[in-house]
Amino acid sequence: AWEGGLRGVAFVSGAGIARSQRGATAAGIVHTVDVLPTLIAAMGGNAAELAAAGSALDGVSQWPMLSRGLAGARQTVLLEADPLASPYSNRPPGFVCSGDQHATPYYALRQGRWKLLLGDPGADDNRHRSIGNGFWCTGPPCPADHNNSATAAGPWTVDSVMLFDLESDPTESTNLASSQPDLVRRLTALVQAINASAVDSRGVCAPHEPQQSPALHNGTCTPWLV
């Protein structure tokens, strides 16, 4: 959830981009799910027509921002929310995730210039033993020395609250949580609301993929190795 693992660059070139935008830079918030609606809009289509009846796509079209320099279509992006981790879980009270990577709370959300991190997001600095970004256990069971904050003490606790102003502090060096309590409460409530709407991952795996059975993966749908 750190910016070093999230920020990326991309370029767009071709027909449909206003001449005034050629060579311009856009700094809007874009998520992977925005790619499909953006490409469809660039071709003159309407991505909303792809959604099932009564549902909406998660992504939004960023084509007006890219092609004409208008404001981005997204102000909020959920970066990490584990529905299996307390305290903001949609699981029953007291549910414990049995020692997989995020058995401890780990949430991240950005809204405009602000970014909220809840829990232990890890530290890949070769100095702190903590959750390693990109480290994945194919268990359960995970090895006893699995690199998470349930087994390895890191610089943050499961109760950590961090708030960063990414416009003035893109390296996330100054935690402003204590000076912005109202903002922390509002963004935390948004994390809770989003996570409460998550689909319960028990029993929703593709039935034609027996290796994806939740019974084999700690009761969850998850990537697996063949």
mmCIF file of C-alpha atoms in Angstrom:
data_model
loop_
_atom_site.group_PDB
_atom_site.id
_atom_site.type_symbol
_atom_site.label_atom_id
_atom_site.label_comp_id
_atom_site.label_asym_id
_atom_site.label_seq_id
_atom_site.Cartn_x
_atom_site.Cartn_y
_atom_site.Cartn_z
ATOM 1 C CA ALA A 1 0.000 0.000 0.000
ATOM 2 C CA TRP A 2 3.013 2.307 0.084
ATOM 3 C CA GLU A 3 3.348 4.713 -2.837
ATOM 4 C CA GLY A 4 6.513 2.956 -3.962
ATOM 5 C CA GLY A 5 4.426 -0.075 -4.822
ATOM 6 C CA LEU A 6 1.428 1.801 -6.199
ATOM 7 C CA ARG A 7 2.500 4.775 -8.260
ATOM 8 C CA GLY A 8 3.017 4.083 -11.901
ATOM 9 C CA VAL A 9 3.430 5.981 -15.130
ATOM 10 C CA ALA A 10 1.796 5.413 -18.482
ATOM 11 C CA PHE A 11 1.453 7.215 -21.758
ATOM 12 C CA VAL A 12 -1.360 7.552 -24.253
ATOM 13 C CA SER A 13 -0.903 8.366 -27.906
ATOM 14 C CA GLY A 14 -3.150 8.289 -30.918
ATOM 15 C CA ALA A 15 -6.262 9.693 -32.512
ATOM 16 C CA GLY A 16 -8.846 11.424 -30.360
ATOM 17 C CA ILE A 17 -6.408 13.335 -28.165
ATOM 18 C CA ALA A 18 -6.813 17.088 -28.437
ATOM 19 C CA ARG A 19 -3.831 18.871 -29.967
ATOM 20 C CA SER A 20 -3.528 20.975 -26.802
ATOM 21 C CA GLN A 21 -3.038 17.797 -24.796
ATOM 22 C CA ARG A 22 -0.167 16.417 -26.827
ATOM 23 C CA GLY A 23 2.850 16.321 -24.570
ATOM 24 C CA ALA A 24 0.752 17.195 -21.511
ATOM 25 C CA THR A 25 0.953 15.436 -18.147
ATOM 26 C CA ALA A 26 -2.078 14.274 -16.165
ATOM 27 C CA ALA A 27 -1.815 13.595 -12.445
ATOM 28 C CA GLY A 28 -5.293 12.266 -11.763
ATOM 29 C CA ILE A 29 -6.018 9.181 -9.684
ATOM 30 C CA VAL A 30 -6.478 6.162 -11.958
ATOM 31 C CA HIS A 31 -7.145 2.568 -10.944
ATOM 32 C CA THR A 32 -6.637 -0.574 -13.009
ATOM 33 C CA VAL A 33 -10.408 -1.054 -13.228
ATOM 34 C CA ASP A 34 -10.624 2.274 -15.083
ATOM 35 C CA VAL A 35 -8.734 0.937 -18.092
ATOM 36 C CA LEU A 36 -11.671 -0.902 -19.675
ATOM 37 C CA PRO A 37 -14.194 1.961 -19.470
ATOM 38 C CA THR A 38 -11.534 4.404 -20.647
ATOM 39 C CA LEU A 39 -10.667 2.360 -23.742
ATOM 40 C CA ILE A 40 -14.315 1.808 -24.594
ATOM 41 C CA ALA A 41 -15.011 5.541 -24.265
ATOM 42 C CA ALA A 42 -12.031 6.278 -26.514
ATOM 43 C CA MET A 43 -13.675 4.122 -29.170
ATOM 44 C CA GLY A 44 -17.000 5.879 -28.778
ATOM 45 C CA GLY A 45 -18.693 3.197 -26.720
ATOM 46 C CA ASN A 46 -20.437 3.104 -23.371
ATOM 47 C CA ALA A 47 -18.865 0.733 -20.862
ATOM 48 C CA ALA A 48 -21.917 0.925 -18.606
ATOM 49 C CA GLU A 49 -23.711 -1.309 -21.091
ATOM 50 C CA LEU A 50 -21.367 -4.150 -20.093
ATOM 51 C CA ALA A 51 -22.595 -4.210 -16.513
ATOM 52 C CA ALA A 52 -25.172 -6.738 -15.407
ATOM 53 C CA ALA A 53 -28.691 -5.472 -14.829
ATOM 54 C CA GLY A 54 -28.886 -3.630 -11.536
ATOM 55 C CA SER A 55 -25.111 -3.409 -11.211
ATOM 56 C CA ALA A 56 -22.446 -0.886 -12.096
ATOM 57 C CA LEU A 57 -18.851 -1.274 -13.171
ATOM 58 C CA ASP A 58 -16.191 -0.539 -10.582
ATOM 59 C CA GLY A 59 -14.190 1.429 -13.129
ATOM 60 C CA VAL A 60 -14.824 4.885 -14.552
ATOM 61 C CA SER A 61 -13.779 6.410 -17.852
ATOM 62 C CA GLN A 62 -10.723 8.639 -17.623
ATOM 63 C CA TRP A 63 -10.885 9.513 -21.304
ATOM 64 C CA PRO A 64 -12.000 13.159 -20.768
ATOM 65 C CA MET A 65 -8.944 13.724 -18.580
ATOM 66 C CA LEU A 66 -6.553 12.058 -21.004
ATOM 67 C CA SER A 67 -7.975 13.408 -24.240
ATOM 68 C CA ARG A 68 -9.123 16.900 -23.281
ATOM 69 C CA GLY A 69 -7.344 17.728 -20.039
ATOM 70 C CA LEU A 70 -10.483 17.759 -17.905
ATOM 71 C CA ALA A 71 -10.557 16.782 -14.243
ATOM 72 C CA GLY A 72 -10.127 13.117 -13.478
ATOM 73 C CA ALA A 73 -13.246 11.067 -12.883
ATOM 74 C CA ARG A 74 -12.009 9.524 -9.634
ATOM 75 C CA GLN A 75 -11.259 11.162 -6.299
ATOM 76 C CA THR A 76 -11.318 8.056 -4.117
ATOM 77 C CA VAL A 77 -9.570 4.740 -4.595
ATOM 78 C CA LEU A 78 -9.509 1.770 -2.262
ATOM 79 C CA LEU A 79 -5.950 0.467 -2.180
ATOM 80 C CA GLU A 80 -6.260 -2.394 0.286
ATOM 81 C CA ALA A 81 -9.148 -3.825 2.306
ATOM 82 C CA ASP A 82 -9.031 -7.358 3.587
ATOM 83 C CA PRO A 83 -12.541 -8.572 4.462
ATOM 84 C CA LEU A 84 -10.970 -11.363 6.497
ATOM 85 C CA ALA A 85 -9.124 -9.028 8.861
ATOM 86 C CA SER A 86 -10.627 -7.420 11.936
ATOM 87 C CA PRO A 87 -11.585 -4.877 13.176
ATOM 88 C CA TYR A 88 -13.329 -3.699 9.999
ATOM 89 C CA SER A 89 -14.290 -7.137 8.775
ATOM 90 C CA ASN A 90 -17.664 -8.264 7.491
ATOM 91 C CA ARG A 91 -16.897 -11.573 9.137
ATOM 92 C CA PRO A 92 -18.504 -12.617 12.458
ATOM 93 C CA PRO A 93 -16.962 -11.061 15.581
ATOM 94 C CA GLY A 94 -13.869 -12.859 16.752
ATOM 95 C CA PHE A 95 -13.032 -14.343 13.343
ATOM 96 C CA VAL A 96 -9.308 -15.047 13.027
ATOM 97 C CA CYS A 97 -7.655 -15.630 9.678
ATOM 98 C CA SER A 98 -5.482 -18.524 10.878
ATOM 99 C CA GLY A 99 -2.089 -17.019 10.121
ATOM 100 C CA ASP A 100 -2.125 -16.150 6.432
ATOM 101 C CA GLN A 101 -0.392 -13.063 5.127
ATOM 102 C CA HIS A 102 -2.888 -10.504 6.379
ATOM 103 C CA ALA A 103 -4.075 -12.192 9.546
ATOM 104 C CA THR A 104 -3.693 -8.729 11.014
ATOM 105 C CA PRO A 105 -5.576 -5.611 9.881
ATOM 106 C CA TYR A 106 -4.201 -3.853 6.847
ATOM 107 C CA TYR A 107 -6.229 -1.235 5.028
ATOM 108 C CA ALA A 108 -5.377 1.658 2.750
ATOM 109 C CA LEU A 109 -7.500 4.272 1.040
ATOM 110 C CA ARG A 110 -6.762 7.436 -0.897
ATOM 111 C CA GLN A 111 -9.107 10.359 -1.324
ATOM 112 C CA GLY A 112 -7.790 13.377 -3.161
ATOM 113 C CA ARG A 113 -4.473 14.390 -1.621
ATOM 114 C CA TRP A 114 -4.999 12.255 1.489
ATOM 115 C CA LYS A 115 -4.020 8.666 2.086
ATOM 116 C CA LEU A 116 -5.038 6.621 5.122
ATOM 117 C CA LEU A 117 -3.212 3.471 6.238
ATOM 118 C CA LEU A 118 -4.661 1.300 8.990
ATOM 119 C CA GLY A 119 -2.743 -1.547 10.572
ATOM 120 C CA ASP A 120 0.629 -2.949 9.530
ATOM 121 C CA PRO A 121 1.383 -2.289 5.852
ATOM 122 C CA GLY A 122 4.893 -3.727 6.153
ATOM 123 C CA ALA A 123 8.389 -2.402 5.662
ATOM 124 C CA ASP A 124 10.596 -3.724 2.865
ATOM 125 C CA ASP A 125 13.722 -1.931 3.993
ATOM 126 C CA ASN A 126 15.831 -4.941 5.050
ATOM 127 C CA ARG A 127 15.846 -3.577 8.600
ATOM 128 C CA HIS A 128 12.373 -4.271 9.971
ATOM 129 C CA ARG A 129 10.814 -7.723 10.053
ATOM 130 C CA SER A 130 7.264 -7.131 9.027
ATOM 131 C CA ILE A 131 4.760 -7.936 6.295
ATOM 132 C CA GLY A 132 6.701 -8.023 3.048
ATOM 133 C CA ASN A 133 4.910 -6.361 0.157
ATOM 134 C CA GLY A 134 4.456 -8.877 -2.626
ATOM 135 C CA PHE A 135 5.267 -11.830 -0.367
ATOM 136 C CA TRP A 136 2.603 -14.470 -0.709
ATOM 137 C CA CYS A 137 2.020 -17.654 1.195
ATOM 138 C CA THR A 138 0.326 -20.423 -0.789
ATOM 139 C CA GLY A 139 -0.941 -22.046 2.408
ATOM 140 C CA PRO A 140 -2.527 -22.568 4.743
ATOM 141 C CA PRO A 141 -0.701 -23.661 6.598
ATOM 142 C CA CYS A 142 1.912 -20.973 6.176
ATOM 143 C CA PRO A 143 5.380 -21.626 7.587
ATOM 144 C CA ALA A 144 5.920 -20.695 11.225
ATOM 145 C CA ASP A 145 8.348 -17.961 10.194
ATOM 146 C CA HIS A 146 5.916 -16.465 7.676
ATOM 147 C CA ASN A 147 6.624 -12.778 7.368
ATOM 148 C CA ASN A 148 3.564 -11.143 8.890
ATOM 149 C CA SER A 149 2.911 -9.047 11.938
ATOM 150 C CA ALA A 150 1.362 -11.988 13.745
ATOM 151 C CA THR A 151 4.768 -13.690 13.836
ATOM 152 C CA ALA A 152 7.314 -10.917 13.291
ATOM 153 C CA ALA A 153 7.296 -7.610 15.102
ATOM 154 C CA GLY A 154 7.694 -4.659 12.751
ATOM 155 C CA PRO A 155 7.776 -0.892 13.146
ATOM 156 C CA TRP A 156 3.968 -0.692 13.152
ATOM 157 C CA THR A 157 1.314 -2.449 15.195
ATOM 158 C CA VAL A 158 -2.043 -3.786 14.096
ATOM 159 C CA ASP A 159 -3.547 -0.640 15.633
ATOM 160 C CA SER A 160 -1.391 1.803 13.687
ATOM 161 C CA VAL A 161 -3.128 4.745 12.024
ATOM 162 C CA MET A 162 -1.217 6.762 9.447
ATOM 163 C CA LEU A 163 -2.380 9.714 7.377
ATOM 164 C CA PHE A 164 -0.272 11.310 4.662
ATOM 165 C CA ASP A 165 -0.675 14.368 2.443
ATOM 166 C CA LEU A 166 0.601 12.927 -0.821
ATOM 167 C CA GLU A 167 0.725 16.271 -2.596
ATOM 168 C CA SER A 168 3.220 17.752 -0.155
ATOM 169 C CA ASP A 169 4.689 14.472 1.102
ATOM 170 C CA PRO A 170 4.807 11.904 -1.721
ATOM 171 C CA THR A 171 7.397 9.831 0.149
ATOM 172 C CA GLU A 172 4.999 9.343 3.079
ATOM 173 C CA SER A 173 7.455 10.615 5.664
ATOM 174 C CA THR A 174 5.185 12.625 7.972
ATOM 175 C CA ASN A 175 2.239 10.987 9.708
ATOM 176 C CA LEU A 176 -0.502 13.602 10.163
ATOM 177 C CA ALA A 177 -3.072 11.337 11.818
ATOM 178 C CA SER A 178 -2.840 12.976 15.236
ATOM 179 C CA SER A 179 -3.344 16.478 13.812
ATOM 180 C CA GLN A 180 -6.278 15.514 11.567
ATOM 181 C CA PRO A 181 -8.588 13.397 13.783
ATOM 182 C CA ASP A 182 -11.803 14.356 11.992
ATOM 183 C CA LEU A 183 -10.342 13.417 8.622
ATOM 184 C CA VAL A 184 -9.085 10.108 10.013
ATOM 185 C CA ARG A 185 -12.543 9.312 11.387
ATOM 186 C CA ARG A 186 -14.223 10.157 8.084
ATOM 187 C CA LEU A 187 -11.837 8.088 5.960
ATOM 188 C CA THR A 188 -11.940 5.203 8.442
ATOM 189 C CA ALA A 189 -15.734 5.194 8.239
ATOM 190 C CA LEU A 190 -15.443 5.048 4.455
ATOM 191 C CA VAL A 191 -13.116 2.034 4.711
ATOM 192 C CA GLN A 192 -15.630 0.339 7.001
ATOM 193 C CA ALA A 193 -18.519 1.052 4.649
ATOM 194 C CA ILE A 194 -16.666 -0.245 1.599
ATOM 195 C CA ASN A 195 -15.460 -3.340 3.379
ATOM 196 C CA ALA A 196 -18.923 -4.107 4.737
ATOM 197 C CA SER A 197 -20.160 -4.245 1.152
ATOM 198 C CA ALA A 198 -17.549 -6.801 0.096
ATOM 199 C CA VAL A 199 -18.845 -10.084 -1.248
ATOM 200 C CA ASP A 200 -18.368 -12.857 1.282
ATOM 201 C CA SER A 201 -15.598 -14.935 -0.242
ATOM 202 C CA ARG A 202 -16.815 -18.210 1.224
ATOM 203 C CA GLY A 203 -18.338 -20.410 -1.434
ATOM 204 C CA VAL A 204 -18.184 -18.033 -4.395
ATOM 205 C CA CYS A 205 -15.319 -19.679 -6.260
ATOM 206 C CA ALA A 206 -15.803 -20.994 -9.760
ATOM 207 C CA PRO A 207 -17.327 -24.478 -9.356
ATOM 208 C CA HIS A 208 -15.393 -25.788 -12.364
ATOM 209 C CA GLU A 209 -12.097 -25.056 -10.592
ATOM 210 C CA PRO A 210 -11.883 -27.602 -7.762
ATOM 211 C CA GLN A 211 -8.388 -26.402 -6.809
ATOM 212 C CA GLN A 212 -9.945 -23.040 -5.963
ATOM 213 C CA SER A 213 -12.252 -24.572 -3.365
ATOM 214 C CA PRO A 214 -12.400 -22.358 -0.256
ATOM 215 C CA ALA A 215 -11.905 -25.490 1.824
ATOM 216 C CA LEU A 216 -8.347 -25.688 0.499
ATOM 217 C CA HIS A 217 -7.514 -22.022 1.088
ATOM 218 C CA ASN A 218 -8.514 -20.995 4.594
ATOM 219 C CA GLY A 219 -12.136 -20.524 3.584
ATOM 220 C CA THR A 220 -11.376 -17.951 0.903
ATOM 221 C CA CYS A 221 -11.173 -17.633 -2.852
ATOM 222 C CA THR A 222 -7.545 -17.020 -3.653
ATOM 223 C CA PRO A 223 -4.880 -17.440 -6.340
ATOM 224 C CA TRP A 224 -3.367 -20.910 -6.292
ATOM 225 C CA LEU A 225 -0.492 -22.760 -7.879
ATOM 226 C CA VAL A 226 -1.081 -25.782 -10.109
#
